[in-house]
Every structure is written in structure tokens, then in C-alpha cells.
Amino acid sequence: MGIRVGARLVRQARLAAALCGTALAAGIVTMPAIAQSARTLDIPAQPVSSALIAFSRQTGVAVVAPGSATAGKRSAAVNGALSSEAALSRLLAGTGLNFRFTGATSVTISAGTPAAAARGAVPEGTIALDTIDVMGNPLVRGGVSEFVIGPRELERKNPSDIRDVFGGEPRVKVGGSTPMSQKVYVNGVEETNLAVTIDGSRQNNKVFHHNGTTLIDPSFLRAARVDAGVAPADAGPGALAGAIAYETKDARDFLSGTGVGAFAKTQFNTNGSIFTNSLSGYGRYEGFDILAYGTIGKGDNYKAGDGREVLGTKTDLLSGLFKLGWEAPTGDRFQISHERVRDDAIRPFRGNIGFITGRPAWEPRVRRYEMDRQNTVFTYSRTSPIGLWDPKAVIAYSRTDIDTPIFERPVGASPLPVTYPGTGVTDSFNGKFENRFGFGDFGSVTAGVDFYKDKALYKDRNFRVSEKASNLGIYAQARLKPMERMRLSFGLRGDRQWFTGTTGQEFDNAGLSRNISGEFDIIPEHLTVRAGYSHVWGGVALAENFIMNTAWRYGSGVRPVHSDNLIAGLVGRWNGFTLEGSVFRTEVENARAARFAVASAVLVREIESQGYEIGLGYAWEDGFIRAKYASVDVRIDNQRADSDTGTYLVTPIGDVFTVTAAHTFKQWGVTVGADVEIVRDYKKVAPGNLPLKGYEVVNLFAEYKPLQMPNLTFRAEVKNLLDKTYADRATYGQEFGTVTPLYQPGRAVVLSASARF
């Protein structure tokens, strides 16, 4: 067996090496077109706020700077191969601003003396990764439940799907092994119970329980923020168990000033012979910036660790992103974007399940699914606030379509089932207007209004059915520093919702949400205590499209859902070491769990999630290592949860341990790294269910950036090194004896090459 596996790996590695060799040759041929080194800085003189954005995008250093300090100031030009410290010294020369590095990749800007910069610093170890406060970025909130996966982290992970994006975060699990089947769970709670946005646009994607929820191409991502539990009032309506905010790239991620360029990447995965190719073009000129980005992925079914082909796992992905922006000399910025992702392939009959035994003979093992998600966003913001005027406006439209054939029992003597197309469509027209009132070093208050108009529609040859919901919200969130060692955040929002059922019955409800959280430095720069609480009113959630019934009985209406979230923890920092621990709890009441049965339109459940997380890390100039352990226990109606009763609610998680490490050898341009995930057996299952088996997954990578050709990157990875046969803990059906879960891929060699021109 070992000889066969070894021979197979040798053949796969040879094929992948040939691919990278071809890409290397292509990169060498096009080398004269490379305009500048990826690490060489080119930042024209401009408003300081815009210059700091360019600095952060080019270096990957997280910048935190109050808008009141940068307003009205202009930077000096910075050009050449410089250290981050030297570049900032030049950039801020003559502005009266000072900086202080609070970590290897984080810096704080403040007005006044260098000592003032030190006092205003974000404590080393806080999670302000790859974020820029001066740009009014929605990913900058600083909540006690928050963590951000920024550009440098995404570059290191080189994600192929959303599961890779959240790798190393044990409290975030992603069930399913194909992009169209993946669902994100935060603290065991499914993402439709969180406020999920892409570029500020609300996502309403509860279409079919056998599909994933938010299909997204990670190659477009610039950053992702998760509020795991307690979320601020300006995260949006429906943040019952927190929030997830995705931000996609734009031309400023590739160009700091006037110019044009292109980015190309090719990747080959030996397990399934999967080719993925991405190409983008971008430009900036006199305040205008434009980006066009596309990805095509094609491949065969992959094999699980036991060597068996997993049916319905072919890769057939097509995605695109277009952004056009204009920034006026006054600092006013306007941007329009359109993003679209489509997965169109043969999938298991139930897209998130390998197989179910005992099903009728006329049900096929696989059928075609087409999942199409699109997102259009118009945004107005300011890159340099004027006094208390720091506005942001968003108008957006998001939509997800699923088309799949419906199979019914054969009629008469015919052995063939009756088939016809079924279509589910969810969409959301949504927006907000808010202003951030800055009060210098004391903090800020963000206040605004938002709205959404959501619709869920299902149609086939037999009937057409829909539900609708509209919501108007008003909110305010304060983020203050009342004293030297304390940071305090609190907010309030009110929502009024109008809901229309499948029968045309209308109901309206209203409720209030509130939150408060804070941090206190027990020992400045070394020990911080944090805690937070939120109560969230979420209205009535739309039902899943594929189970809606025209004969539902709503009676006096569905009870509005609401939740309570708690978190508390400590963070210790010393000489590069970080030790942190937290406990959390989420309770959701009246969580809608509608089923097709006539009396199930108003079915609701109570869900609970509680647990703890412990993390230990050490960072040095050229690398890091961090380990995290999380224990998550979830219940439904005070009983042990299972993945079927928990559809769109929760799923069993248990105990998860992760280790992540990376180091860069600067003298060679080589970075190596590894990540390990260990999921323990879980025996606290509902009565009659099977215990969930644990697993161990090891991934390795090596990346090479030639010192003489820094715009080229070559990368080799080995995923699932131990060739384990397993399904991610959050994958549906593992506790049922009749279900074969959708297994993850076995061992794979992944080689990629990319170039900027």
C-alpha cells in the first residue's frame, strides 16, 4: 500500500513540477514588463490618510490612526527599497505626527510628542491585524469578540476555499468539502444567524439546506472580520450570534499611484487534477482606479484518504470582480463594484451529503446543481475626515440563485422518475448611511440608519411561493477611551420589520438591541482583561426557499428571534509571547426552524452555545508560531444538538486544537510553514446517535520569491499530509448511521505560480 501511494505521489509531483516549470518560464519571459519590486515602496505625496493606506497595502503593516490627527495634513513622497520604519519617517516628515510600532506588523500614529504616540498605542497582541483606521474601513471595530484575517494572513494561507480562509481558528468551522456545499459555523452557530456582509452588502442566502450558504471566491478577498458573539450595533441587523464581514480587493491593493498593471496566477492540485487560473488588470489615474479580476477552476472528482473517488466533487468554478472608484481632491471617494461567483457541476443528490442508504431506487446518486451568487455595491466615503464629518453611504443588491432538477416517484409502469427543474432565488436590496463623529484621542461615535428588503422565492412547474421581509433600523455605537488604560464600546439600535408570509399574511414587529464591552490594561502593554455583552433583536427570519409551502398556517405570526451573548477573557503579552483565554456563551430564543409541513411555518427552537478558547503564541521578526484550543458545546431546546435538527441553527463541534507556524528566510526569499488541526472524538451526542470520530490533519507549504525577480512567487503545498479519511466536524450527517458524509480530499500536492506585471 505504501509503495502504491508513494508511486502515485511521485507521478503527481512530476506533473505539478512540470506545471510550475512552465509558469517559471513564462515569468522569466515577461520579466522586462515588471514595473517595480513587490517590496519596493512607491508612495506619492498626498493626503496623509491616503498615504497611510498605500503604506499599509504595500507593506502589510497594520496602521491605526485617528482621523482627527491626519485630517488636513499631506505626506512626503516615499520611493525606493526602505524598511517600514524608514518609510514612515519620510512619509510623516513635517506633519507633526509620530509613530510607534506595537508589534512586528502593527503601528500606531498619533499627534504630538513620541511619548503621546506610545500612550495612544494599541497594546501589543490585540487583534488589529491588517486594518487601517483612517480609511473608515468597516473591518475596523476593535470589539472584544473580534478577530481579523488580513492581507498578509490571506497571502500566507493561499486559500482555495472559505475553509482555508478560517484555518487555524478553532471556533470557526466550515462544513462541506466543495465550495457550493460549505457553511460557516461560529462557536457552533450557523452563519445565517450572523450579520454577513460582502463589501458592506447584506447577504440573504438561505436557499436550500443541501447547499452552502455564501459561495465566495477567496482569491478576491482582501480581508475578513469575525465578531464571534458580541457584535457592535453598526455591524448591521440580525447579528444574533455575531457578524462576518468580507472585504474584496481593489486597484489600490496593487498600485499606490498612477499606473497600470496585471496579476496572473495558476495553480494545480494533484488530487482531482484541478487547474485554477486567475487574471486581473488594474489601473489608477488622476483619482480614478479600476480593477477587473476573474478566476476559472476546472477539475475532476477528488479522492478521499482511503483512495476512493468522492462522487460529485468536480471543480467547475467561474467568478469575476469589477470595481471602479474615484477619489476627489477633497477626499470624497465613490466606488461601484460587481462581484459574481458560479458553481455549475454534477453534485451528490443532496449536495452536502455523500450518500444516504435506504433511499428509493429511482433517486440518482448525483444530479446537476447550478449555484450563482452576485453582489453589486455602491459606496461613498471619505478618506480624510473633516472635523466631525466622516460619512459613509452604501446602496447594494445581493442575490443567490440555485437551479437543480426535482425527482419524483415514477408514474404508472415506467421505471423512470418524473423530473422537472426547481429554482430558488433569494435577494436583498439594502443600504445604510452613517457618520463617524471623531473626538480625538477620546474616541468616536458612529450613528446611522440602515434598511433591507429581502425576498425568498421558490418556483417549479407545480407552484410558485415566496416570503418577504423589510426592515428599517437606526443605531449608534460609541468607541471611547475614557482613561489611559481603558477602552469602552457600547451601542444601541432599534429595528422595525414588516414580514409577509407565503399566504400573503402580513405582520410587523419592532425591537431594541444593545451591547457593551470593554478592555482594561491591568498591567499596561502586558496584561489586559476584556468582557462584553449584547442583546440582539432579529425580527423574523425568512424560511428556506426549497421547503416553503403555499398552505402554511401562520396563525398570529412567527415570534421574533432574539439572543444574548456574553464573552470574558484575559490577554497577556511579554517579549513576543502572547497568552490569551476567553469564555463565551450565546443563547438564541425563537430561532425559526420552519419545515414543509403545514403546521411548521411558525416552528421555533431555542439554541445555546457555550465554551472556552485558550491560545498561546510567539512572534519574532521573521515568523511566528501559535496554538489554540477551543471547546464548544451546543444544544437545541436544552438537548444535545445534532446536525439535522440543527439545520440553519447549530451543529456539534466539541474540542478542536490548532497549531500554525511560518518563518521567512529573507536571505533566500523562502518562506516555510505548517498548520495542524486535531479534532477530538465527540461522544456527547443526542440519544441514539453515533459518536463523532476525531481526526488529525497536517498541511505544509514552502514559498519562494526570487530576490532578483520579486514580482514572481512560486509555492508548493502538501495538504492532508497524513492522507486521513475524514469529514470536517461541521459537515452534515456524521452522527447518523445511514449517512455517508461528504469526505474531505485525501493527500494532495498543490503547486502554484503567480506574477505581477
Coordinates of C-alpha atoms in Angstrom, one line a residue, residues 179 281 568:
P179 CA -17.4 25.5 -2.3
G281 CA -5.9 44.0 -14.7
A568 CA -14.9 37.5 29.0

